[in-house]
Coordinates of C-alpha atoms and ligand atoms in Angstrom, one line a residue:
M1 CA 148.4 29.6 299.7
L2 CA 146.5 32.8 300.1
D3 CA 149.8 34.7 300.8
L4 CA 151.2 33.7 297.5
P5 CA 150.8 36.1 294.5
Q6 CA 148.0 34.8 292.3
L7 CA 149.0 33.3 289.0
D8 CA 146.6 34.1 286.1
I9 CA 146.6 30.6 284.6
L10 CA 148.1 27.2 285.1
L11 CA 148.2 25.1 281.9
I12 CA 148.0 21.4 282.5
T13 CA 148.8 18.3 280.4
P14 CA 146.7 15.6 282.1
P15 CA 147.6 11.8 282.1
F16 CA 148.5 10.1 280.0
I17 CA 150.4 11.2 276.9
Q18 CA 153.8 10.3 275.6
M19 CA 156.6 10.3 278.1
N20 CA 159.7 11.0 275.9
C21 CA 159.0 14.7 275.4
P22 CA 156.4 17.4 276.3
Y23 CA 153.2 17.6 274.4
P24 CA 153.5 21.1 272.9
A25 CA 150.0 22.7 273.6
T26 CA 150.9 24.2 277.0
T27 CA 154.2 25.6 275.7
M28 CA 152.4 27.5 272.9
L29 CA 149.7 28.9 275.1
K30 CA 152.0 29.9 277.9
S31 CA 154.2 31.8 275.5
F32 CA 151.3 33.5 273.8
L33 CA 149.5 34.5 277.0
E34 CA 152.7 35.9 278.5
T35 CA 153.1 38.2 275.6
K36 CA 149.6 39.5 276.3
G37 CA 150.6 40.4 279.9
F38 CA 149.2 37.4 281.8
S39 CA 151.2 35.2 284.1
A40 CA 151.1 31.6 283.0
K41 CA 152.8 28.5 284.2
Q42 CA 152.6 24.9 282.9
C43 CA 152.7 21.5 284.4
D44 CA 153.0 18.1 282.7
I45 CA 151.0 16.1 285.2
S46 CA 151.0 13.2 282.8
L47 CA 154.8 12.8 283.2
L48 CA 154.8 13.5 286.9
T49 CA 152.2 10.9 287.6
L50 CA 154.1 8.3 285.6
L51 CA 157.3 9.1 287.4
E52 CA 155.7 8.8 290.8
L53 CA 154.0 5.5 289.8
F54 CA 157.1 4.1 288.3
S55 CA 159.3 4.7 291.4
K56 CA 160.2 2.4 294.2
K57 CA 157.6 4.2 296.5
G58 CA 154.9 4.2 293.8
L59 CA 155.4 0.6 293.0
I60 CA 155.3 -0.5 296.6
T61 CA 152.0 1.4 297.0
A62 CA 150.6 0.0 293.8
L63 CA 151.4 -3.6 294.9
K64 CA 149.5 -3.1 298.1
N65 CA 146.5 -2.3 296.0
I66 CA 146.1 -5.3 293.9
Q67 CA 142.5 -5.6 292.8
T68 CA 142.4 -9.1 291.3
K69 CA 141.4 -11.9 293.6
K70 CA 143.1 -14.6 291.5
Q71 CA 146.2 -13.7 289.5
S72 CA 147.1 -15.0 286.1
K73 CA 150.2 -17.2 285.6
N74 CA 152.2 -14.2 284.4
A75 CA 151.1 -12.1 287.3
V76 CA 152.1 -14.8 289.8
A77 CA 155.5 -15.0 288.1
F78 CA 155.8 -11.2 288.3
L79 CA 155.0 -11.3 292.0
K80 CA 157.7 -13.9 292.6
N81 CA 160.2 -11.3 291.3
K82 CA 158.6 -8.3 292.8
E83 CA 161.5 -7.4 295.1
S84 CA 163.8 -7.2 292.0
Y85 CA 161.3 -5.0 290.2
I86 CA 161.1 -2.7 293.3
Q87 CA 164.8 -2.6 293.8
N88 CA 165.7 -1.8 290.2
I89 CA 162.9 0.6 289.1
D90 CA 164.5 3.9 290.1
A91 CA 167.8 3.0 288.4
V92 CA 166.0 1.8 285.3
I93 CA 163.9 5.0 285.0
S94 CA 167.0 7.3 285.5
F95 CA 168.8 5.2 282.9
L96 CA 166.0 5.7 280.4
Q97 CA 166.1 9.4 281.2
G98 CA 169.8 9.4 280.2
L99 CA 170.8 10.3 283.8
N100 CA 172.4 7.0 284.8
P101 CA 174.5 5.7 281.9
D102 CA 176.6 3.5 284.2
F103 CA 173.6 1.3 284.8
E104 CA 173.9 -0.1 281.2
K105 CA 176.5 -2.6 282.4
A106 CA 174.2 -4.0 285.0
I107 CA 171.4 -4.3 282.5
L108 CA 173.6 -6.1 280.0
A109 CA 174.9 -8.4 282.8
N110 CA 171.3 -9.7 283.2
K111 CA 170.5 -7.8 286.5
L112 CA 166.9 -7.2 285.6
P113 CA 164.1 -9.8 286.2
K114 CA 162.5 -11.4 283.1
G115 CA 158.8 -11.7 282.7
E116 CA 156.4 -12.6 279.9
R117 CA 157.3 -9.7 277.7
Y118 CA 160.9 -10.6 277.7
H119 CA 160.1 -14.1 276.6
I120 CA 158.0 -12.8 273.7
Q121 CA 160.4 -10.1 272.6
H122 CA 163.9 -11.4 273.3
H123 CA 164.1 -12.8 269.7
S124 CA 164.8 -9.1 268.7
L125 CA 168.0 -9.0 270.8
P126 CA 170.3 -10.1 268.0
D127 CA 169.1 -7.0 266.0
F128 CA 170.9 -4.8 268.7
E129 CA 174.3 -6.5 268.4
N130 CA 175.9 -3.4 267.0
S131 CA 174.8 -1.1 269.8
S132 CA 175.1 -2.2 273.4
S133 CA 173.4 1.0 274.6
Q134 CA 170.4 0.4 272.4
K135 CA 170.2 -3.2 273.6
A136 CA 170.3 -2.0 277.2
E137 CA 167.5 0.6 276.4
F138 CA 165.4 -2.2 274.8
L139 CA 165.9 -4.4 277.9
A140 CA 165.1 -1.6 280.3
S141 CA 162.0 -0.7 278.3
I142 CA 160.8 -4.3 278.5
F143 CA 161.3 -4.1 282.3
I144 CA 159.2 -1.0 282.5
E145 CA 156.5 -2.4 280.2
E146 CA 156.3 -5.6 282.2
I147 CA 155.5 -3.5 285.3
G148 CA 152.9 -1.6 283.2
D149 CA 151.3 -4.9 282.1
F150 CA 151.1 -6.0 285.7
L151 CA 149.5 -2.7 286.8
A152 CA 146.9 -2.8 284.0
E153 CA 146.0 -6.4 284.7
N154 CA 145.9 -6.3 288.5
V155 CA 145.9 -2.8 289.9
D156 CA 144.0 -0.4 287.5
S157 CA 142.7 -1.9 284.2
R158 CA 142.3 1.6 282.8
F159 CA 146.1 2.2 282.8
G160 CA 148.2 2.5 279.6
F161 CA 151.5 4.4 279.2
S162 CA 150.1 7.0 276.8
R163 CA 146.4 6.7 277.6
Y164 CA 144.1 6.3 280.5
A165 CA 140.5 4.9 280.4
E166 CA 140.5 5.4 276.7
Q167 CA 138.2 2.4 276.0
I168 CA 135.5 3.9 278.2
V169 CA 135.6 7.1 276.2
L170 CA 135.8 5.3 272.8
Q171 CA 132.9 3.1 273.5
N172 CA 130.8 6.2 272.8
V173 CA 129.0 6.2 276.1
S174 CA 126.7 8.6 277.6
F175 CA 128.0 11.3 279.9
K176 CA 126.5 9.4 282.8
K177 CA 129.0 6.6 282.3
I178 CA 131.9 9.0 281.9
H179 CA 130.8 10.7 285.1
K180 CA 130.8 7.3 286.9
A181 CA 134.3 6.7 285.5
I182 CA 135.5 10.0 286.9
L183 CA 134.2 9.2 290.4
R184 CA 136.2 6.0 290.6
D185 CA 139.4 6.3 292.7
T186 CA 142.4 4.1 292.1
V187 CA 146.0 4.2 293.3
I188 CA 146.9 5.9 290.0
T189 CA 144.2 8.6 290.3
D190 CA 145.3 9.2 293.9
I191 CA 148.9 9.8 292.8
M192 CA 147.7 12.2 290.1
L193 CA 145.5 14.2 292.5
K194 CA 148.3 14.5 295.1
I195 CA 150.6 15.9 292.5
L196 CA 147.8 18.3 291.3
D197 CA 147.2 19.4 294.9
K198 CA 150.8 20.2 295.4
E199 CA 151.0 22.2 292.2
L200 CA 147.9 24.2 293.1
K201 CA 149.3 25.0 296.5
E202 CA 152.6 26.1 295.0
K203 CA 151.2 28.1 292.1
N204 CA 148.0 29.5 293.4
P205 CA 146.2 30.0 290.0
K206 CA 143.0 31.9 289.3
M207 CA 142.3 29.6 286.4
I208 CA 143.4 26.2 285.0
G209 CA 143.5 25.3 281.4
F210 CA 143.5 21.5 280.6
T211 CA 144.6 20.5 277.2
I212 CA 142.8 17.3 276.0
P213 CA 144.2 16.2 272.7
F214 CA 143.2 12.5 272.9
P215 CA 140.4 10.4 274.3
G216 CA 143.0 8.8 276.5
N217 CA 143.5 11.9 278.7
F218 CA 139.8 13.0 278.9
I219 CA 138.8 11.1 282.0
M220 CA 141.9 12.1 284.0
A221 CA 141.4 15.8 283.0
L222 CA 137.8 15.6 284.2
K223 CA 138.9 13.7 287.4
A224 CA 141.4 16.5 288.1
A225 CA 138.8 19.2 287.3
F226 CA 136.3 17.5 289.6
F227 CA 138.9 17.5 292.4
V228 CA 139.6 21.2 291.9
K229 CA 135.9 22.2 291.9
E230 CA 135.5 20.4 295.2
K231 CA 138.6 21.6 297.0
Y232 CA 139.3 25.0 295.3
P233 CA 135.9 26.2 294.0
H234 CA 137.3 29.7 293.4
I235 CA 139.5 28.4 290.6
K236 CA 138.0 28.7 287.1
I237 CA 138.5 25.7 284.8
A238 CA 138.7 25.7 281.0
I239 CA 139.1 22.6 278.7
G240 CA 140.1 22.5 275.1
G241 CA 142.4 20.6 272.6
G242 CA 142.0 18.3 269.7
F243 CA 139.6 15.8 271.3
I244 CA 137.3 18.6 272.5
N245 CA 137.4 20.4 269.1
T246 CA 136.3 17.3 267.2
E247 CA 133.9 15.7 269.8
L248 CA 132.1 18.5 271.6
R249 CA 131.1 21.0 269.0
E250 CA 127.4 20.4 269.6
L251 CA 127.7 20.3 273.4
K252 CA 124.4 19.7 275.1
E253 CA 125.4 18.1 278.4
K254 CA 124.8 20.5 281.3
Q255 CA 126.3 18.2 283.9
L256 CA 129.7 18.8 282.4
F257 CA 129.5 22.4 283.7
E258 CA 129.4 21.1 287.3
I259 CA 133.0 20.1 286.6
V260 CA 134.3 22.8 284.3
D261 CA 133.4 26.4 283.6
F262 CA 134.5 26.9 280.0
V263 CA 134.8 24.6 277.0
C264 CA 136.9 26.2 274.2
L265 CA 137.0 25.1 270.6
D266 CA 139.8 25.2 268.0
D267 CA 143.0 27.2 268.7
G268 CA 143.1 28.1 272.4
E269 CA 145.0 31.4 272.2
L270 CA 142.0 33.8 271.7
P271 CA 139.4 31.9 273.7
L272 CA 141.8 31.8 276.8
L273 CA 142.8 35.4 276.3
Q274 CA 139.2 36.6 276.4
I275 CA 138.3 34.4 279.4
L276 CA 141.4 35.7 281.3
K277 CA 140.4 39.3 280.5
Q278 CA 136.9 38.6 281.9
I279 CA 138.2 37.0 285.0
N280 CA 140.4 40.0 285.6
G281 CA 137.3 42.3 285.5
E282 CA 137.3 43.4 281.9
N283 CA 133.9 43.5 280.1
V284 CA 134.9 41.8 276.9
P285 CA 133.2 39.3 274.6
L286 CA 134.3 35.7 274.5
K287 CA 135.6 33.6 271.6
R288 CA 134.4 30.1 270.7
T289 CA 133.5 29.2 274.3
F290 CA 130.7 27.2 275.8
L291 CA 129.5 28.1 279.2
L292 CA 126.4 27.5 281.4
K293 CA 124.3 30.6 282.2
N294 CA 120.9 30.5 283.8
D295 CA 120.8 26.8 283.4
E296 CA 121.4 27.1 279.7
I297 CA 124.4 26.1 277.6
L298 CA 125.6 29.1 275.6
F299 CA 128.1 29.2 272.8
M300 CA 129.8 32.6 273.1
D301 CA 131.6 33.7 270.0
D302 CA 131.1 37.5 269.9
F303 CA 134.8 38.6 269.8
P304 CA 135.2 39.7 266.2
S305 CA 139.0 39.3 265.8
E306 CA 140.3 36.6 263.5
D307 CA 142.7 34.0 264.9
F308 CA 146.3 34.9 264.9
K309 CA 148.2 33.9 261.8
H310 CA 151.0 31.3 262.4
S311 CA 153.6 34.0 261.7
E312 CA 152.2 36.2 264.4
L313 CA 152.6 33.8 267.2
P314 CA 155.7 33.8 269.4
A315 CA 158.1 30.8 269.8
Q316 CA 157.0 28.2 272.3
N317 CA 158.1 28.4 275.9
Y318 CA 159.3 25.3 277.7
H319 CA 160.0 27.0 281.0
G320 CA 158.8 25.1 284.0
L321 CA 158.8 21.6 282.4
P322 CA 161.3 19.1 283.9
L323 CA 163.1 18.4 280.6
D324 CA 165.7 16.1 282.1
K325 CA 163.0 13.8 283.5
Y326 CA 161.3 12.7 280.2
F327 CA 162.3 9.1 279.5
T328 CA 162.4 7.1 276.3
I329 CA 161.0 3.7 275.5
T330 CA 162.5 1.5 272.9
E331 CA 159.7 -0.7 271.7
T332 CA 161.3 -2.6 268.8
S333 CA 164.5 -2.9 266.9
N334 CA 162.9 -0.7 264.1
P335 CA 164.3 2.8 264.4
M336 CA 161.4 4.4 262.4
H337 CA 158.8 2.7 264.5
N338 CA 160.6 3.9 267.7
L339 CA 160.6 7.5 266.8
W340 CA 157.3 8.2 268.5
S341 CA 158.5 6.9 271.9
Q342 CA 162.3 7.2 271.7
G343 CA 164.4 10.4 271.8
K344 CA 163.7 13.9 273.0
W345 CA 162.0 16.0 270.4
I346 CA 160.9 19.6 270.4
K347 CA 157.5 19.4 268.9
M348 CA 156.9 22.4 266.7
M349 CA 154.5 23.4 263.9
L350 CA 155.9 24.9 260.6
S351 CA 152.4 25.9 259.6
H352 CA 148.8 25.8 260.8
G353 CA 146.3 23.6 259.0
C354 CA 146.9 21.5 255.9
Y355 CA 147.9 23.0 252.6
W356 CA 146.0 20.2 250.7
H357 CA 142.9 20.0 252.9
Q358 CA 140.9 17.8 250.4
C359 CA 141.1 14.2 251.6
A360 CA 137.5 12.9 251.9
F361 CA 138.0 11.1 255.2
C362 CA 139.7 14.0 257.0
D363 CA 138.1 16.8 259.1
T364 CA 138.6 19.3 256.3
S365 CA 135.7 21.4 257.5
L366 CA 137.4 22.1 260.8
D367 CA 139.8 25.0 261.5
Y368 CA 142.8 22.8 262.4
I369 CA 142.8 21.4 258.9
K370 CA 141.1 24.0 256.7
R371 CA 142.8 27.2 257.8
Y372 CA 146.2 27.1 256.3
S373 CA 148.7 29.7 257.6
M374 CA 152.4 29.5 257.5
A375 CA 155.4 31.4 258.9
D376 CA 158.5 32.1 256.7
A377 CA 161.7 30.0 256.9
E378 CA 163.7 32.8 258.6
Q379 CA 161.1 33.1 261.3
L380 CA 160.9 29.3 261.8
C381 CA 164.7 29.1 262.2
D382 CA 164.6 32.0 264.7
R383 CA 162.1 30.0 266.7
M384 CA 164.2 26.8 266.4
E385 CA 167.3 28.6 267.6
I386 CA 165.4 30.0 270.6
L387 CA 164.0 26.5 271.5
M388 CA 167.4 24.8 271.1
K389 CA 168.9 27.3 273.6
E390 CA 166.0 26.9 276.0
T391 CA 165.8 23.1 276.0
G392 CA 169.4 22.1 275.2
W393 CA 167.9 19.7 272.6
N394 CA 168.5 19.6 268.9
G395 CA 165.9 17.2 267.6
F396 CA 162.7 18.6 266.1
H397 CA 159.4 16.8 265.4
F398 CA 157.5 19.1 263.1
V399 CA 153.9 18.1 264.0
D400 CA 152.2 19.6 261.0
E401 CA 149.2 17.8 259.6
A402 CA 151.2 17.6 256.3
A403 CA 154.3 19.8 255.7
S404 CA 154.3 21.4 252.3
P405 CA 157.3 20.6 250.0
A406 CA 157.7 24.4 249.3
V407 CA 157.9 25.2 253.0
L408 CA 160.3 22.3 253.7
R409 CA 162.6 23.4 250.8
K410 CA 162.9 27.0 252.2
L411 CA 163.4 25.7 255.7
A412 CA 166.1 23.3 254.7
E413 CA 168.0 26.1 252.8
C414 CA 167.7 28.3 255.9
I415 CA 168.9 25.6 258.3
L416 CA 171.9 25.0 256.0
E417 CA 172.7 28.7 255.7
R418 CA 172.7 29.1 259.4
K419 CA 174.6 25.9 259.9
L420 CA 172.2 24.5 262.5
K421 CA 173.1 21.0 263.6
I422 CA 169.8 19.4 264.0
R423 CA 167.8 16.3 263.3
W424 CA 164.2 16.5 262.3
W425 CA 161.2 14.5 261.0
T426 CA 157.7 15.4 260.0
N427 CA 154.4 14.4 258.2
I428 CA 154.1 14.8 254.5
R429 CA 152.0 13.8 251.5
F430 CA 153.8 11.6 249.0
E431 CA 153.5 14.0 246.2
K432 CA 155.7 14.3 243.2
T433 CA 157.2 17.7 244.2
F434 CA 159.4 15.6 246.5
T435 CA 162.0 15.1 243.8
L436 CA 165.3 13.3 244.4
E437 CA 167.1 16.7 244.5
L438 CA 164.6 18.1 247.2
C439 CA 164.8 14.9 249.3
K440 CA 168.7 15.1 249.3
L441 CA 168.5 18.7 250.3
L442 CA 166.1 17.8 253.2
A443 CA 168.4 15.0 254.3
K444 CA 171.4 17.4 254.3
S445 CA 169.5 19.8 256.5
G446 CA 168.9 17.0 259.1
C447 CA 165.8 15.2 258.0
I448 CA 165.9 11.7 259.2
A449 CA 162.3 10.5 258.6
V450 CA 158.9 11.3 257.1
A451 CA 155.5 9.8 257.7
G452 CA 152.6 10.1 255.2
G453 CA 149.4 8.5 254.1
I454 CA 149.3 5.8 251.5
E455 CA 145.9 5.0 253.0
V456 CA 144.0 2.4 251.0
A457 CA 146.9 1.7 248.6
S458 CA 144.5 1.4 245.6
D459 CA 144.3 3.8 242.7
R460 CA 140.5 3.6 242.5
L461 CA 140.0 4.4 246.1
L462 CA 142.9 7.0 246.3
Q463 CA 141.1 8.9 243.6
K464 CA 137.7 8.5 245.3
M465 CA 139.1 9.9 248.6
K466 CA 140.9 12.8 246.8
K467 CA 144.3 12.0 248.2
G468 CA 145.8 13.5 245.2
V469 CA 148.5 10.7 244.8
S470 CA 148.6 7.4 242.9
I471 CA 150.5 4.2 243.7
A472 CA 153.1 5.0 241.0
Q473 CA 153.6 8.5 242.5
V474 CA 153.9 7.2 246.0
T475 CA 156.5 4.6 244.9
Q476 CA 158.7 7.2 243.2
T477 CA 158.5 9.6 246.1
C478 CA 159.3 6.9 248.6
S479 CA 162.2 6.0 246.3
H480 CA 163.5 9.6 246.4
F481 CA 163.4 9.6 250.2
Q482 CA 165.0 6.1 250.4
Q483 CA 167.9 7.2 248.1
S484 CA 168.4 10.2 250.4
G485 CA 168.7 8.0 253.5
I486 CA 165.4 9.2 255.0
M487 CA 163.2 6.6 256.7
I488 CA 159.5 6.3 255.8
H489 CA 156.4 5.4 257.8
A490 CA 153.1 4.9 256.0
Y491 CA 149.6 5.5 257.5
L492 CA 147.5 2.8 255.9
M493 CA 143.7 2.5 255.9
Y494 CA 141.2 -0.3 255.3
G495 CA 137.4 -0.3 255.4
F496 CA 137.0 2.7 253.2
P497 CA 133.5 3.1 251.7
T498 CA 132.9 0.5 248.9
Q499 CA 136.3 -1.2 249.5
T500 CA 136.0 -4.8 248.4
T501 CA 137.9 -7.9 249.6
Q502 CA 139.9 -7.9 246.4
E503 CA 140.9 -4.3 246.9
T504 CA 142.0 -5.0 250.5
I505 CA 144.1 -8.0 249.5
D506 CA 145.6 -6.0 246.6
A507 CA 146.4 -3.1 248.9
L508 CA 148.3 -5.6 251.2
E509 CA 150.2 -6.8 248.1
V510 CA 151.2 -3.2 247.2
V511 CA 152.4 -2.6 250.8
R512 CA 154.3 -6.0 250.8
Q513 CA 156.2 -5.0 247.7
L514 CA 157.0 -1.5 249.1
F515 CA 158.5 -3.1 252.2
N516 CA 160.2 -5.7 250.0
H517 CA 162.0 -2.9 248.1
Q518 CA 162.8 -1.2 251.4
L519 CA 160.7 1.8 250.3
L520 CA 158.9 1.6 253.7
Q521 CA 160.4 1.0 257.1
S522 CA 157.3 1.1 259.1
A523 CA 153.5 1.4 258.7
F524 CA 150.2 1.0 260.5
W525 CA 146.8 0.0 259.3
H526 CA 143.9 2.1 260.7
R527 CA 140.3 1.1 260.2
F528 CA 138.4 3.8 258.4
T529 CA 136.1 5.8 260.7
M530 CA 133.5 8.2 259.4
T531 CA 133.6 11.5 261.1
V532 CA 130.8 14.1 260.8
H533 CA 133.3 16.9 259.9
S534 CA 134.8 15.0 256.9
P535 CA 133.5 15.3 253.3
I536 CA 132.3 11.6 253.6
G537 CA 130.5 12.4 256.9
I538 CA 128.9 15.5 255.4
N539 CA 127.9 13.8 252.1
P540 CA 127.9 10.0 252.6
E541 CA 125.7 9.2 249.7
K542 CA 128.3 10.6 247.3
F543 CA 130.6 7.9 248.6
G544 CA 128.1 5.1 248.3
V545 CA 127.3 4.7 252.0
R546 CA 124.6 5.6 254.5
K547 CA 125.3 7.4 257.7
I548 CA 123.6 6.1 260.9
D549 CA 122.6 9.2 262.9
L550 CA 123.7 9.4 266.5
P551 CA 120.9 9.1 269.1
P552 CA 119.9 12.4 270.6
H553 CA 121.9 13.6 273.5
H554 CA 124.8 11.3 272.6
F555 CA 127.8 12.9 274.4
L556 CA 130.5 12.5 271.8
Q557 CA 129.6 13.6 268.3
N558 CA 132.5 13.1 265.9
A559 CA 132.6 9.4 264.9
V560 CA 129.4 7.9 263.4
E561 CA 128.5 4.4 262.2
H562 CA 127.7 3.8 258.6
V563 CA 126.2 1.2 256.3
D564 CA 128.3 0.1 253.4
K565 CA 126.4 -2.3 251.2
K566 CA 129.1 -2.5 248.5
G567 CA 132.0 -3.0 250.8
C568 CA 133.3 -6.3 252.3
K569 CA 133.2 -7.4 255.9
H570 CA 136.2 -5.3 256.8
E571 CA 136.6 -6.5 260.4
L572 CA 137.5 -10.0 259.1
Y573 CA 140.8 -8.6 257.8
S574 CA 141.9 -6.6 260.9
F575 CA 144.0 -9.3 262.5
G576 CA 145.7 -10.5 259.3
L577 CA 146.6 -6.9 258.2
R578 CA 148.1 -6.1 261.6
K579 CA 150.0 -9.4 261.8
S580 CA 151.5 -8.8 258.3
I581 CA 152.7 -5.3 259.2
Y582 CA 154.2 -6.4 262.5
N583 CA 156.3 -8.9 260.6
F584 CA 157.1 -6.5 257.8
I585 CA 158.5 -3.8 260.2
H586 CA 160.7 -6.5 261.6
Q587 CA 161.9 -7.3 258.1
N588 CA 160.2 -10.6 258.2
G589 CA 157.8 -12.2 255.6
T590 CA 157.9 -9.6 252.9
D591 CA 158.4 -12.5 250.4
F592 CA 155.7 -14.8 251.9
P593 CA 152.4 -15.5 250.1
L594 CA 149.7 -13.2 251.4
Q595 CA 147.6 -16.2 252.6
T596 CA 150.3 -16.6 255.4
W597 CA 148.7 -13.8 257.4
F598 CA 145.1 -15.1 257.4
D599 CA 143.6 -18.3 258.8
F600 CA 140.8 -18.4 256.3
S601 CA 141.0 -18.5 252.5
I602 CA 141.6 -15.1 250.8
P603 CA 141.4 -14.4 247.1
K604 CA 144.6 -14.3 245.0
T605 CA 145.9 -10.8 244.5
K606 CA 145.3 -9.3 241.0
M607 CA 148.4 -7.1 241.4
N608 CA 151.4 -7.8 239.2
S609 CA 154.1 -9.4 241.4
N610 CA 156.6 -6.9 239.8
L611 CA 154.3 -3.9 240.1
I612 CA 156.7 -1.7 242.3
Q613 CA 159.8 -2.9 240.4
K614 CA 158.2 -1.9 237.1
I615 CA 157.3 1.6 238.5
L616 CA 160.8 2.1 239.7
T617 CA 162.4 1.2 236.4
D618 CA 159.8 3.0 234.2
K619 CA 161.5 6.3 233.3
N620 CA 158.1 7.9 232.7
N621 CA 157.4 7.7 236.4
A622 CA 160.7 9.4 237.4
Ligands
LIG1 S1 144.5 13.6 255.5 FE1 146.4 14.7 255.7 S2 146.9 15.4 253.6 FE2 144.7 14.8 253.7 S3 143.6 16.7 254.1 FE3 143.9 15.7 256.0 S4 145.8 16.5 256.8 FE4 145.7 17.1 254.7

């Protein structure tokens, strides 16, 4: 290793994040740091660990490490078929990677074993009648998920396909408990560390940057960092990413610095650039970086330059990622719902921040929302053309917080002018600027789907949360997308401050009618969480609730509990709301009475049963 030329930085995506395409953080940072003269490589350890675990060799090893003394009925059934799972796993993964299309015949001829998941989900098979390849992908996905279920139940309870040990982190524990979780070795952490070790030997970096966008890859990132500190103490380690930006802004835990050297906030470009300059001997100030000095945590933010505008950043760089190895999972027969796990998408941002940045529940005081900066359409199309050439892919997921209608219009015109043959989808707000004409233009340029917040689906609460839309407006906008053949996913919310039982039931009625008119293809109910960086968290009294302060030295600092004396017992409705949506996205039950979804008595909705129909036919709303 010492004979190898030293790499300035290795950028790592730790386990586990999605497996159908790369998470974009390392591609952006690599590209930027290279333009500044530093050597940077990237490694998706999340994908590599999954591929090793879901291989014949990995499964045999995992099955030798069963932790449960007494297995459940399903686990016993799985073990009876274990040879079949072992013999088929490599072929199934390469089929889902698109590298083994011939295996489709074997799958359709019932070659794969059938476990509990198959028996729960096989009722969806008739929905795939028109596409044998999708049916085979669905069956192959069930096969993979059954193995995942077995591993989580019997080998490592912290495992999930796109998360690891998330519950431990979300329980808002002390760092002591997180540290204990880091020390635990399992067959899955062993696989991850072997891959990491190989990468370090091959790449010989001076520094590692871990991106930590979600709670579900925090423990693995720290586990990896812990290993590096023990075995390669000369390598400096920085962590950053969405989870760090929101949770560790008031960092007080010194023990974290036994594992990492730097904790960077907000966009990683400038913080990493300054650290790399220091490591290379330059005497330069740092940017938005915590470190430990003389046993004291310091927040260094002396570098005066502003962050780069979105237009000043280079196109991402995918070099070094095993693009043919990403695999897709088909979870349902609902094409909108599948978009997150199916298909290979280049994830790219049209702009930085949110052009609206007003919603009361959102982190509007933080840079990733409040600093809006965009690139022009020509520049975006240039980047897209570079990325298409580099990856060989033509699907784009624009991962903006909310893409502005004005930016999308210009982008669509530019895509059409350049005759780019692409498919794309993005997040939006359901605002009235999305006219039918604009939606048709977007569809023509390749837009296949949009996702946006309908949140509490109540005019009183939408106003209170400053969403800037009403039910009537959402309905018309959805109708414009629907008429243009664009699929729609809604982010829904319940448990908003002062939300009553009646408002929750009325919201469900609105959502039911939207599904019934096929104005929504997919949706998900999120329980409201108060975050300290949102207008509600900053000024809870204004929203009729009281914040419960976190105990001192609490490790994570973003989500806080609150007391809502006017609101209902929101947790009562979780199961019924989830059950209704599961059925609606499978085109089931949109004409059932709302009481169907609850096993206790709920009030009658006060919404007109023709509410959405009336909005659609009322010309004033057009
Ligand atoms: S919730 Fe969405 S639309 Fe609202 S401020 Fe946040 S990012 Fe913008």
